[in-house]
PDB file of C-alpha atoms in Angstrom:
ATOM      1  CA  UNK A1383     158.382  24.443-111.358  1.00  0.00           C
ATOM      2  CA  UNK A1384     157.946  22.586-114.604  1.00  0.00           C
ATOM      3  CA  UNK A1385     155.104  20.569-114.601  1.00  0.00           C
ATOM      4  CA  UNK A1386     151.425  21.323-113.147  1.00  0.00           C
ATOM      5  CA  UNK A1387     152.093  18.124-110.817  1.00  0.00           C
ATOM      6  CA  UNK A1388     154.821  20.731-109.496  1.00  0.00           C
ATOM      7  CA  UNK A1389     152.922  23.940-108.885  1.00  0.00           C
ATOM      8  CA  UNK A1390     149.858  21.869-107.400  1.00  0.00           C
ATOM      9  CA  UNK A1391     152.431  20.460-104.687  1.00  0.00           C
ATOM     10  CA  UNK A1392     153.571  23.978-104.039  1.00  0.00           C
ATOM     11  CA  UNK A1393     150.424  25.319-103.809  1.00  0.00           C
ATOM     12  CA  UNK A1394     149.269  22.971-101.385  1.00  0.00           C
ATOM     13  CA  UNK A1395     152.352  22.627 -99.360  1.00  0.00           C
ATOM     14  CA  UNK A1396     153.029  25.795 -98.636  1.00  0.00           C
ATOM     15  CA  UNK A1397     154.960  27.676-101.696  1.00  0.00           C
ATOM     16  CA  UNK A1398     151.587  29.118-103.640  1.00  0.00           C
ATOM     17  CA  UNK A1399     152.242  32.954-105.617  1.00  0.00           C
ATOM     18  CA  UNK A1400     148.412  33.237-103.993  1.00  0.00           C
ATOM     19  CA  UNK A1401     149.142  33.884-100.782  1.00  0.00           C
ATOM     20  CA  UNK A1402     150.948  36.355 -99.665  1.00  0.00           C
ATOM     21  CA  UNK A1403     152.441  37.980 -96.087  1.00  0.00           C
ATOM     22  CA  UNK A1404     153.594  41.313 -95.410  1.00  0.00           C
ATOM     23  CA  UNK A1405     155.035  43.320 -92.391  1.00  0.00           C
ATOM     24  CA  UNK A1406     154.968  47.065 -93.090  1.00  0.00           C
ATOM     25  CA  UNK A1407     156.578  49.996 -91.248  1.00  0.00           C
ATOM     26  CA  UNK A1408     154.285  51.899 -88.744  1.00  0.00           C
ATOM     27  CA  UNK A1409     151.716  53.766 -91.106  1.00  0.00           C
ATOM     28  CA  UNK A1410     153.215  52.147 -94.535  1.00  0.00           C
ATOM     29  CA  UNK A1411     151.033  50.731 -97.385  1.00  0.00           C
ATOM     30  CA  UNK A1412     150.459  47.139 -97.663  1.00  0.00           C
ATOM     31  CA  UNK A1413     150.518  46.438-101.064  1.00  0.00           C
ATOM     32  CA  UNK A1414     148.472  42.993-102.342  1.00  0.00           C
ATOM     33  CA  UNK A1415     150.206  42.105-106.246  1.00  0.00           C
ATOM     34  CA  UNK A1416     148.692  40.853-109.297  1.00  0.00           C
ATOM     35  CA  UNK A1417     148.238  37.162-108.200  1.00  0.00           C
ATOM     36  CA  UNK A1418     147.442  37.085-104.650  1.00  0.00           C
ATOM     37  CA  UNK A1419     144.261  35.353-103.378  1.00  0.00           C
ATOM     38  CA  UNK A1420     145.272  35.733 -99.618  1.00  0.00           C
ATOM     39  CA  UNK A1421     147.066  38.241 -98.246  1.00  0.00           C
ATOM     40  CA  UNK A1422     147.822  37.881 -94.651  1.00  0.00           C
ATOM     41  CA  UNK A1423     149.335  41.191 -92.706  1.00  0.00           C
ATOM     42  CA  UNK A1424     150.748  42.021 -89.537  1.00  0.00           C
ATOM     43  CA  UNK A1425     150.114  45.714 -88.970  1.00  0.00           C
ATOM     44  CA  UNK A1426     152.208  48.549 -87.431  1.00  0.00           C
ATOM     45  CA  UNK A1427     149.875  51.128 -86.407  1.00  0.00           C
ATOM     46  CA  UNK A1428     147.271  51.985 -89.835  1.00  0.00           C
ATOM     47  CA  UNK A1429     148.533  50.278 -92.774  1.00  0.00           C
ATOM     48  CA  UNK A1430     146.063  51.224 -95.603  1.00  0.00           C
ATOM     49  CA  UNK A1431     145.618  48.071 -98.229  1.00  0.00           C
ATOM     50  CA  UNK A1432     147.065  48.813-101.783  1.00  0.00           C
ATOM     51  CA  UNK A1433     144.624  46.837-104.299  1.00  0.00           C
ATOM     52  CA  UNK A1434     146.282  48.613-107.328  1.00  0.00           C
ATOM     53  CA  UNK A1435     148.654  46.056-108.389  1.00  0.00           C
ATOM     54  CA  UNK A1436     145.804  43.424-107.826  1.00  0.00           C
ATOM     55  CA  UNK A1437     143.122  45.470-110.063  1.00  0.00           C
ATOM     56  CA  UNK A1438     141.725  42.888-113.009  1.00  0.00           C
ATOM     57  CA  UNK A1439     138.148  42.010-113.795  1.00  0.00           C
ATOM     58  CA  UNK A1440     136.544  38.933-111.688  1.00  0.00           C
ATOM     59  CA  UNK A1441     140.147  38.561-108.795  1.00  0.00           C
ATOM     60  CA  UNK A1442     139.144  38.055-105.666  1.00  0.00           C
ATOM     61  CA  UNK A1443     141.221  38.976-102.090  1.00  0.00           C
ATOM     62  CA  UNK A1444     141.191  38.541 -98.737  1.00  0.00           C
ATOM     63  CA  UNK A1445     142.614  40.658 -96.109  1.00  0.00           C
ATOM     64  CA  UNK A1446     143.491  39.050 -93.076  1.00  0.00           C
ATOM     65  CA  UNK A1447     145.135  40.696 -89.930  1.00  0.00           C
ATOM     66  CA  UNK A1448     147.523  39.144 -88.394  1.00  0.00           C
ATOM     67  CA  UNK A1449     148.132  41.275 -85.156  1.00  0.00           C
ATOM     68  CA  UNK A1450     151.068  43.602 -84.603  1.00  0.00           C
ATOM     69  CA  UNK A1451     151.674  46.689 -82.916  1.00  0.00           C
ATOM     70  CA  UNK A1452     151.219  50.118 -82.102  1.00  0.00           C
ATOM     71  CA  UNK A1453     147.141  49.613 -82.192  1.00  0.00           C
ATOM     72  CA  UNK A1454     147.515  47.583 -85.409  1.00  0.00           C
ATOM     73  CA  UNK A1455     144.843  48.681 -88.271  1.00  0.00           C
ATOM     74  CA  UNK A1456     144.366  47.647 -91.567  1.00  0.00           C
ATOM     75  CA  UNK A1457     142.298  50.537 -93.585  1.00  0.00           C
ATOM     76  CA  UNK A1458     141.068  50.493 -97.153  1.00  0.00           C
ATOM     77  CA  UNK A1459     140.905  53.798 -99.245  1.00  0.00           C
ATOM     78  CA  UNK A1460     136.938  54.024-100.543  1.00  0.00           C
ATOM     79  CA  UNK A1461     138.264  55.537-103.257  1.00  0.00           C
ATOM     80  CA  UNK A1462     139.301  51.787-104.538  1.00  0.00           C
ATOM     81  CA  UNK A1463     136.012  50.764-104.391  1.00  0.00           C
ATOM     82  CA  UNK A1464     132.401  50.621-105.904  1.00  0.00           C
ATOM     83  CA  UNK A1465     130.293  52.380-102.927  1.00  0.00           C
ATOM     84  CA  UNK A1466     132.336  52.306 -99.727  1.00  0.00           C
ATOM     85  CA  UNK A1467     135.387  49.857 -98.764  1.00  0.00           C
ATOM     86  CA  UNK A1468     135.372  48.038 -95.441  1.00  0.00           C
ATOM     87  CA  UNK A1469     135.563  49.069 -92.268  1.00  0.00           C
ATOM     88  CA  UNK A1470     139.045  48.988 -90.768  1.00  0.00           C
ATOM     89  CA  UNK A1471     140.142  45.877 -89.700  1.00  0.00           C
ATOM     90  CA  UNK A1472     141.198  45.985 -86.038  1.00  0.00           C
ATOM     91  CA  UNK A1473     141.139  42.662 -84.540  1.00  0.00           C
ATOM     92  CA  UNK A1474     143.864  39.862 -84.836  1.00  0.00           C
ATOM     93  CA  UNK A1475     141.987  37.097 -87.353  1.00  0.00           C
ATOM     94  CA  UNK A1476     139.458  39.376 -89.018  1.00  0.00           C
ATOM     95  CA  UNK A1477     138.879  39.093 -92.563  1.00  0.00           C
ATOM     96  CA  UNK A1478     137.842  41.555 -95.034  1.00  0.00           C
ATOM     97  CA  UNK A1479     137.030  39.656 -99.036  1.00  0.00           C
ATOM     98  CA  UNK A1480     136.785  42.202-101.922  1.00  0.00           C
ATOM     99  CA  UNK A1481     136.518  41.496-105.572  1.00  0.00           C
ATOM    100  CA  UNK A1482     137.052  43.975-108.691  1.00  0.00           C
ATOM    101  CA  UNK A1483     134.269  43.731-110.842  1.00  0.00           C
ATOM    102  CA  UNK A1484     135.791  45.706-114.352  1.00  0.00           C
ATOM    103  CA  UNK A1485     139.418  45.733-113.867  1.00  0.00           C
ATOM    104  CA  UNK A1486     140.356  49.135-113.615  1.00  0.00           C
ATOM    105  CA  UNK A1487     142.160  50.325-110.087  1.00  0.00           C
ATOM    106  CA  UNK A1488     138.306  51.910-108.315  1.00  0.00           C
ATOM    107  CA  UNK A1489     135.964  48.850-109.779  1.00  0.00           C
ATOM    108  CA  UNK A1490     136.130  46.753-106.035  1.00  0.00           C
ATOM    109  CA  UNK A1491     133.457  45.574-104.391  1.00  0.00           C
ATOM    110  CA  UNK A1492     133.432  43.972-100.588  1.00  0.00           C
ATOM    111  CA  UNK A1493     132.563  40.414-100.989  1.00  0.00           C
ATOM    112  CA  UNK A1494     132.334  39.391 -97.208  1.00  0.00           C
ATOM    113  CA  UNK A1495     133.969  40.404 -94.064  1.00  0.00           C
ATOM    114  CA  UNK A1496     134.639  38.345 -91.112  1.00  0.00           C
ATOM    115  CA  UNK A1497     135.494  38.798 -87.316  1.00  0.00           C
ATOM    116  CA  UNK A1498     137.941  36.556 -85.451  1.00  0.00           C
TER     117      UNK A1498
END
């Protein structure tokens, strides 16, 4: 992609570097990099979320589960977070929004969660 026309198509159509999808092993990480907005996971039994990658001031993501198996979970570690991280995710379509508020790999706050 040359030309912003380019990566506004992509973005739109399909192709955006914001949102991401994963699949990890039963009881792997999930690990959300340094420009995702959305990132959209099928679990395997408890996947924790890996914000480190993700950590700079003011960037905003949201979790989503996607289903899976083996009682699929999405956890976060509170030791990412300002306070307390939210509450595993169990349910196909829930949504869990945290932002880092001074870039370093524990400043993340939840912003909103939402049920499916």
């Amino acid at each position: 992609m040359s030309t912003t026309n380019g990566r506004v198509r992509n973005h739109f159509e399909g192709d955006s570097p914001y949102v991401a999808t994963d699949a990890p092993a039963n009881g792997a990480d999930t690990v959300v990099d340094e420009t995702t907005r959305a990132h959209v996971v099928t679990a395997d039994g408890t996947n924790t979320v890996d914000l480190d990658a993700a950590a700079r001031e003011g960037h905003e993501v949201t979790v989503v589960h996607d289903g899976g198996a083996n009682t699929p979970t999405l956890s976060f570690d509170d030791a990412n977070f300002v306070g307390t991280g939210p509450a595993n995710i169990t349910t196909q379509g829930a949504t869990a929004t945290v932002k880092n508020i001074d870039g370093t790999t524990s400043g993340w706050v939840v912003v909103a969660t939402g049920s499916a």
